[in-house]
Amino acid sequence: MDMNAHAPIDISICICTFRRPQLLDLLLQALSEQDRDGLSLEVVVADNDPAASARPVLADWQARLPLPLRALHVPVPNIAATRNATVHAARGEWVLFIDDDEAPDEGWIRKLARAQRAFNADAVFAPVLPRYLDGTPAWLRRGGFFDRPRFATGTAITTQDARTGNVLIRRSKMLALSPSPDAGPFDTAFGRTGAEDTMLFRDMLAHGAVFVWCDEATVSEEVPLQRANLPWLLRRSYRLGQTYVLSEIARLSPLRRLGRSGWLGLRAIGQFFIAAGLCLACLPFSRIKAVRWLRAVCAQCGKLSALIGHRYHEYGN
């Protein structure tokens, strides 16, 4: 297909992928069927696998996707660097992030764009719904451990609920935070641990960006069986505890960092004992409630371990 490389682009759909070529193939198929609502779109995919496992899928779709598709290879595993590569390669006024294990529902792009115009937002966040496979334990489904909070469309969003899994962002607002034309906007120091998106959104809010929610623009995310178990849930909670602490102290001066770290550590110790007690109290009556409190225990362990220097690298393994 003859694509005009200099034609203006409204939205660049940016995808970071890592060793999930089958799911990436399904996502690109879904994007090919999306209603464009009169918008000029392109797709930018960055493969973060050193072995470039997405190359055959990308080559196939470059030949038949009814949108320009730009394929990048970022060989050193680092989710922040990979996101940065897509942002800098994008030509759109807006960047629309979707993960490689997600699939957009009908009218996804149209709904995000209309919400942005209605609320004059710099970023529009939307739901990511779990998509369970056969064999997922019933207790895990009932517990809603992969559910995320949802809000009425137009609700102002803070860093607590801001994620890159399904979000439309004004590209110029991100690039304004880059220390140089070739760096940022995601902090690569968080590229193996996570929280690179938290840091970006915190900085954007500090610079006056407007964040809103669009509850209609849903995508679904596959929950693989290797994640649908208690050990994975606990590791996830541990990692989130770590990244919470690291993001809380990252931008502080040495003296303020020391004080904030001390407070966070003392609070985590108190929360650890409360959560452990509640976990034991719930165990005879409700497995789901016990697991929720056990996850809180692991989160406090993550916080404390981060404060003494341990780093759990979730990405790139």
Tab-separated table of C-alpha atoms in Angstrom:
chain	number	residue	atom	x	y	z
A	1	MET	CA	0.000	0.000	0.000
A	2	ASP	CA	1.381	3.415	-0.942
A	3	MET	CA	1.471	5.528	2.203
A	4	ASN	CA	2.336	9.206	2.173
A	5	ALA	CA	5.078	9.555	4.755
A	6	HIS	CA	4.503	13.308	4.990
A	7	ALA	CA	0.724	13.305	5.412
A	8	PRO	CA	-0.426	14.801	8.723
A	9	ILE	CA	-1.334	12.259	11.395
A	10	ASP	CA	-3.945	12.851	14.076
A	11	ILE	CA	-3.265	9.814	16.286
A	12	SER	CA	-0.290	7.472	16.530
A	13	ILE	CA	-1.342	4.146	18.052
A	14	CYS	CA	1.734	3.037	20.003
A	15	ILE	CA	2.347	-0.571	21.017
A	16	CYS	CA	5.257	-1.981	23.006
A	17	THR	CA	5.635	-5.732	22.576
A	18	PHE	CA	7.763	-8.386	24.264
A	19	ARG	CA	7.614	-12.044	23.198
A	20	ARG	CA	3.872	-12.139	22.478
A	21	PRO	CA	3.679	-12.382	18.677
A	22	GLN	CA	0.355	-14.254	18.651
A	23	LEU	CA	-1.375	-11.639	20.806
A	24	LEU	CA	0.240	-8.842	18.792
A	25	ASP	CA	-1.177	-10.411	15.630
A	26	LEU	CA	-4.687	-10.408	17.154
A	27	LEU	CA	-4.297	-6.784	18.231
A	28	LEU	CA	-3.237	-5.638	14.767
A	29	GLN	CA	-6.190	-7.496	13.293
A	30	ALA	CA	-8.525	-5.654	15.689
A	31	LEU	CA	-6.923	-2.302	14.825
A	32	SER	CA	-7.479	-2.966	11.131
A	33	GLU	CA	-11.216	-3.181	11.855
A	34	GLN	CA	-11.523	-0.032	13.993
A	35	ASP	CA	-13.752	2.879	12.980
A	36	ARG	CA	-11.383	5.774	12.222
A	37	ASP	CA	-14.083	8.445	12.669
A	38	GLY	CA	-12.442	10.557	9.953
A	39	LEU	CA	-9.129	10.663	11.815
A	40	SER	CA	-5.732	10.102	10.219
A	41	LEU	CA	-4.025	7.236	12.042
A	42	GLU	CA	-0.737	5.359	12.086
A	43	VAL	CA	0.533	2.402	14.111
A	44	VAL	CA	3.970	2.371	15.772
A	45	VAL	CA	5.192	-0.921	17.243
A	46	ALA	CA	8.408	-1.287	19.244
A	47	ASP	CA	9.663	-4.835	19.807
A	48	ASN	CA	11.652	-5.037	23.049
A	49	ASP	CA	12.702	-8.666	22.591
A	50	PRO	CA	16.460	-8.936	21.869
A	51	ALA	CA	15.604	-11.792	19.485
A	52	ALA	CA	13.065	-9.611	17.625
A	53	SER	CA	10.343	-12.255	17.892
A	54	ALA	CA	7.705	-9.843	16.547
A	55	ARG	CA	9.492	-9.329	13.216
A	56	PRO	CA	7.505	-11.879	11.134
A	57	VAL	CA	4.157	-10.593	12.418
A	58	LEU	CA	5.125	-6.979	11.768
A	59	ALA	CA	6.417	-7.721	8.270
A	60	ASP	CA	3.172	-9.487	7.434
A	61	TRP	CA	0.995	-6.632	8.689
A	62	GLN	CA	3.094	-3.933	7.043
A	63	ALA	CA	2.011	-5.451	3.745
A	64	ARG	CA	-1.721	-5.465	4.474
A	65	LEU	CA	-2.677	-3.157	7.345
A	66	PRO	CA	-4.867	-0.316	6.008
A	67	LEU	CA	-2.809	2.116	8.098
A	68	PRO	CA	0.852	3.111	8.039
A	69	LEU	CA	2.758	0.712	10.308
A	70	ARG	CA	6.194	1.641	11.629
A	71	ALA	CA	8.204	-1.203	13.168
A	72	LEU	CA	11.002	-0.496	15.655
A	73	HIS	CA	13.426	-2.788	17.463
A	74	VAL	CA	14.660	-1.824	20.947
A	75	PRO	CA	17.000	-4.743	21.773
A	76	VAL	CA	17.812	-3.909	25.412
A	77	PRO	CA	14.849	-4.872	27.656
A	78	ASN	CA	13.549	-1.678	29.246
A	79	ILE	CA	9.873	-0.745	29.041
A	80	ALA	CA	10.545	2.978	29.523
A	81	ALA	CA	13.098	3.091	26.693
A	82	THR	CA	10.691	1.153	24.495
A	83	ARG	CA	7.848	3.565	25.196
A	84	ASN	CA	10.207	6.460	24.508
A	85	ALA	CA	11.098	4.970	21.131
A	86	THR	CA	7.445	4.882	20.095
A	87	VAL	CA	6.791	8.445	21.284
A	88	HIS	CA	9.753	9.843	19.352
A	89	ALA	CA	8.931	7.838	16.230
A	90	ALA	CA	5.272	8.877	16.311
A	91	ARG	CA	4.099	11.628	13.965
A	92	GLY	CA	0.658	12.161	15.443
A	93	GLU	CA	-0.564	15.083	17.497
A	94	TRP	CA	-1.836	12.423	19.889
A	95	VAL	CA	-0.334	9.161	21.110
A	96	LEU	CA	-2.699	6.302	21.893
A	97	PHE	CA	-1.100	3.579	24.005
A	98	ILE	CA	-2.436	0.031	24.008
A	99	ASP	CA	-0.608	-3.050	25.296
A	100	ASP	CA	0.230	-6.013	23.101
A	101	ASP	CA	-2.019	-8.354	25.130
A	102	GLU	CA	-5.066	-6.097	24.838
A	103	ALA	CA	-7.839	-5.890	22.266
A	104	PRO	CA	-9.999	-2.786	21.639
A	105	ASP	CA	-13.766	-2.943	21.612
A	106	GLU	CA	-15.915	-1.429	18.877
A	107	GLY	CA	-15.693	2.351	18.567
A	108	TRP	CA	-12.672	2.562	20.861
A	109	ILE	CA	-10.809	5.324	19.016
A	110	ARG	CA	-13.948	7.329	18.295
A	111	LYS	CA	-15.013	7.322	21.952
A	112	LEU	CA	-11.604	8.413	23.235
A	113	ALA	CA	-11.361	11.237	20.689
A	114	ARG	CA	-14.846	12.516	21.498
A	115	ALA	CA	-14.133	12.493	25.229
A	116	GLN	CA	-10.943	14.450	24.645
A	117	ARG	CA	-12.822	17.111	22.692
A	118	ALA	CA	-15.693	17.248	25.186
A	119	PHE	CA	-13.436	17.870	28.186
A	120	ASN	CA	-10.450	19.547	26.474
A	121	ALA	CA	-8.187	16.981	28.128
A	122	ASP	CA	-4.473	16.390	27.702
A	123	ALA	CA	-4.907	12.690	28.483
A	124	VAL	CA	-7.951	10.430	28.382
A	125	PHE	CA	-7.813	7.180	30.359
A	126	ALA	CA	-10.205	4.299	29.810
A	127	PRO	CA	-11.008	0.821	31.197
A	128	VAL	CA	-8.967	-2.327	30.753
A	129	LEU	CA	-11.208	-5.341	31.374
A	130	PRO	CA	-9.823	-8.828	32.159
A	131	ARG	CA	-10.312	-11.546	29.558
A	132	TYR	CA	-10.088	-14.916	31.294
A	133	LEU	CA	-9.039	-18.167	29.657
A	134	ASP	CA	-10.549	-21.585	30.230
A	135	GLY	CA	-8.929	-23.108	33.291
A	136	THR	CA	-8.806	-19.871	35.314
A	137	PRO	CA	-9.695	-20.743	38.937
A	138	ALA	CA	-13.240	-19.739	39.917
A	139	TRP	CA	-12.099	-18.127	43.165
A	140	LEU	CA	-9.770	-15.825	41.241
A	141	ARG	CA	-12.565	-14.686	38.929
A	142	ARG	CA	-14.920	-14.086	41.870
A	143	GLY	CA	-12.270	-12.163	43.759
A	144	GLY	CA	-11.882	-9.594	40.980
A	145	PHE	CA	-8.119	-9.515	41.426
A	146	PHE	CA	-7.616	-8.343	37.859
A	147	ASP	CA	-10.410	-5.759	37.936
A	148	ARG	CA	-9.481	-2.081	37.962
A	149	PRO	CA	-11.515	0.883	39.206
A	150	ARG	CA	-13.945	2.515	36.772
A	151	PHE	CA	-15.393	6.022	36.854
A	152	ALA	CA	-18.037	8.129	35.179
A	153	THR	CA	-16.893	9.683	31.918
A	154	GLY	CA	-15.370	13.093	32.567
A	155	THR	CA	-14.065	12.230	36.038
A	156	ALA	CA	-10.711	13.864	36.796
A	157	ILE	CA	-7.932	11.261	37.105
A	158	THR	CA	-4.838	11.356	39.324
A	159	THR	CA	-1.699	9.209	39.248
A	160	GLN	CA	-3.453	6.608	41.411
A	161	ASP	CA	-5.558	5.464	38.437
A	162	ALA	CA	-3.402	6.665	35.519
A	163	ARG	CA	-1.872	3.858	33.428
A	164	THR	CA	-0.543	3.400	29.913
A	165	GLY	CA	-2.631	0.332	29.060
A	166	ASN	CA	-5.436	2.346	27.431
A	167	VAL	CA	-4.782	6.067	27.215
A	168	LEU	CA	-4.833	8.882	24.656
A	169	ILE	CA	-2.160	11.515	25.405
A	170	ARG	CA	-1.278	14.843	23.824
A	171	ARG	CA	2.199	14.133	22.463
A	172	SER	CA	3.486	17.692	22.890
A	173	LYS	CA	2.753	17.525	26.624
A	174	MET	CA	4.953	14.464	26.929
A	175	LEU	CA	7.788	15.845	24.835
A	176	ALA	CA	7.795	19.059	26.884
A	177	LEU	CA	9.066	16.950	29.797
A	178	SER	CA	11.969	15.431	27.847
A	179	PRO	CA	15.383	16.657	29.024
A	180	SER	CA	16.670	16.447	25.440
A	181	PRO	CA	15.186	15.736	21.993
A	182	ASP	CA	16.349	12.110	22.180
A	183	ALA	CA	15.545	11.364	25.842
A	184	GLY	CA	12.371	10.749	27.826
A	185	PRO	CA	9.578	11.367	28.429
A	186	PHE	CA	9.513	8.067	30.356
A	187	ASP	CA	12.203	7.711	33.023
A	188	THR	CA	14.445	4.794	32.002
A	189	ALA	CA	15.551	4.335	35.635
A	190	PHE	CA	12.124	2.708	36.107
A	191	GLY	CA	12.353	0.658	32.925
A	192	ARG	CA	12.893	-2.720	34.622
A	193	THR	CA	10.900	-2.215	37.824
A	194	GLY	CA	7.828	-0.426	36.482
A	195	ALA	CA	6.263	2.905	37.573
A	196	GLU	CA	7.736	4.720	34.569
A	197	ASP	CA	4.183	5.707	33.641
A	198	THR	CA	3.445	6.902	37.193
A	199	MET	CA	6.456	9.214	37.031
A	200	LEU	CA	5.419	10.610	33.657
A	201	PHE	CA	1.841	11.284	34.715
A	202	ARG	CA	2.963	12.827	37.989
A	203	ASP	CA	5.237	15.215	36.098
A	204	MET	CA	2.496	16.048	33.586
A	205	LEU	CA	0.015	16.862	36.344
A	206	ALA	CA	2.625	19.040	38.038
A	207	HIS	CA	2.851	20.999	34.771
A	208	GLY	CA	-0.894	21.597	34.615
A	209	ALA	CA	-2.067	18.754	32.379
A	210	VAL	CA	-5.757	17.812	32.455
A	211	PHE	CA	-6.560	14.097	32.877
A	212	VAL	CA	-10.070	12.668	32.471
A	213	TRP	CA	-11.762	9.274	32.274
A	214	CYS	CA	-13.789	7.834	29.380
A	215	ASP	CA	-15.702	4.811	30.613
A	216	GLU	CA	-17.055	3.780	27.199
A	217	ALA	CA	-13.701	3.278	25.396
A	218	THR	CA	-13.000	-0.221	26.686
A	219	VAL	CA	-10.281	-2.700	25.826
A	220	SER	CA	-9.896	-6.254	27.125
A	221	GLU	CA	-6.667	-7.797	28.385
A	222	GLU	CA	-5.899	-11.505	28.332
A	223	VAL	CA	-5.095	-13.019	31.729
A	224	PRO	CA	-2.733	-15.899	30.903
A	225	LEU	CA	-2.903	-19.004	33.053
A	226	GLN	CA	0.641	-18.452	34.314
A	227	ARG	CA	-0.668	-15.296	35.993
A	228	ALA	CA	-3.956	-16.750	37.212
A	229	ASN	CA	-2.578	-18.088	40.489
A	230	LEU	CA	-1.725	-16.979	43.995
A	231	PRO	CA	2.103	-16.817	43.647
A	232	TRP	CA	1.823	-14.410	40.701
A	233	LEU	CA	-0.682	-12.201	42.549
A	234	LEU	CA	1.660	-11.993	45.533
A	235	ARG	CA	4.696	-11.187	43.396
A	236	ARG	CA	2.669	-8.476	41.668
A	237	SER	CA	1.696	-6.935	45.008
A	238	TYR	CA	5.315	-7.045	46.163
A	239	ARG	CA	6.428	-5.266	42.990
A	240	LEU	CA	3.698	-2.634	43.264
A	241	GLY	CA	4.739	-1.954	46.852
A	242	GLN	CA	8.276	-1.380	45.657
A	243	THR	CA	7.349	0.915	42.808
A	244	TYR	CA	5.016	2.942	45.038
A	245	VAL	CA	7.868	3.770	47.402
A	246	LEU	CA	10.375	4.403	44.629
A	247	SER	CA	8.035	6.786	42.816
A	248	GLU	CA	7.245	8.601	46.066
A	249	ILE	CA	10.871	9.470	46.819
A	250	ALA	CA	12.348	9.760	43.313
A	251	ARG	CA	11.949	13.518	42.857
A	252	LEU	CA	12.862	14.564	46.426
A	253	SER	CA	16.013	16.265	47.667
A	254	PRO	CA	18.331	14.050	49.774
A	255	LEU	CA	17.073	15.497	53.069
A	256	ARG	CA	13.400	15.253	52.136
A	257	ARG	CA	13.968	11.783	50.724
A	258	LEU	CA	15.414	10.652	54.055
A	259	GLY	CA	12.423	11.977	55.983
A	260	ARG	CA	9.865	10.614	53.536
A	261	SER	CA	11.580	7.217	53.465
A	262	GLY	CA	11.497	7.018	57.250
A	263	TRP	CA	7.799	7.821	57.360
A	264	LEU	CA	6.963	5.366	54.571
A	265	GLY	CA	8.961	2.646	56.309
A	266	LEU	CA	7.274	3.133	59.681
A	267	ARG	CA	3.861	3.184	58.055
A	268	ALA	CA	4.635	0.022	56.088
A	269	ILE	CA	5.647	-1.804	59.285
A	270	GLY	CA	2.350	-0.852	60.936
A	271	GLN	CA	0.356	-1.825	57.855
A	272	PHE	CA	2.213	-5.139	57.656
A	273	PHE	CA	1.090	-6.246	61.110
A	274	ILE	CA	-2.485	-5.033	60.596
A	275	ALA	CA	-2.773	-6.805	57.236
A	276	ALA	CA	-1.186	-10.002	58.596
A	277	GLY	CA	-3.638	-10.092	61.493
A	278	LEU	CA	-6.637	-9.541	59.229
A	279	CYS	CA	-5.383	-12.184	56.810
A	280	LEU	CA	-5.233	-14.780	59.589
A	281	ALA	CA	-8.630	-13.711	60.928
A	282	CYS	CA	-10.275	-14.056	57.494
A	283	LEU	CA	-8.636	-17.335	56.522
A	284	PRO	CA	-11.158	-19.687	58.189
A	285	PHE	CA	-14.141	-17.860	56.659
A	286	SER	CA	-13.182	-16.417	53.275
A	287	ARG	CA	-10.296	-17.412	51.037
A	288	ILE	CA	-10.836	-14.348	48.836
A	289	LYS	CA	-10.677	-11.887	51.748
A	290	ALA	CA	-7.642	-13.674	53.165
A	291	VAL	CA	-5.863	-13.398	49.810
A	292	ARG	CA	-6.657	-9.683	49.611
A	293	TRP	CA	-5.029	-9.089	52.994
A	294	LEU	CA	-2.125	-11.382	52.110
A	295	ARG	CA	-1.520	-9.231	49.048
A	296	ALA	CA	-1.430	-6.202	51.336
A	297	VAL	CA	1.188	-8.000	53.458
A	298	CYS	CA	3.324	-8.581	50.368
A	299	ALA	CA	2.928	-4.956	49.296
A	300	GLN	CA	4.347	-3.801	52.636
A	301	CYS	CA	7.246	-6.223	52.234
A	302	GLY	CA	7.876	-4.693	48.824
A	303	LYS	CA	7.901	-1.187	50.282
A	304	LEU	CA	10.346	-2.120	53.015
A	305	SER	CA	12.642	-4.026	50.669
A	306	ALA	CA	12.761	-1.060	48.279
A	307	LEU	CA	13.840	1.199	51.124
A	308	ILE	CA	16.831	-1.040	51.875
A	309	GLY	CA	17.880	-1.228	48.239
A	310	HIS	CA	16.332	-4.396	46.771
A	311	ARG	CA	14.887	-4.108	43.254
A	312	TYR	CA	12.423	-6.550	41.734
A	313	HIS	CA	12.783	-6.467	37.943
A	314	GLU	CA	9.498	-7.539	36.422
A	315	TYR	CA	10.201	-6.403	32.877
A	316	GLY	CA	12.595	-7.955	30.417
A	317	ASN	CA	12.641	-11.480	31.884
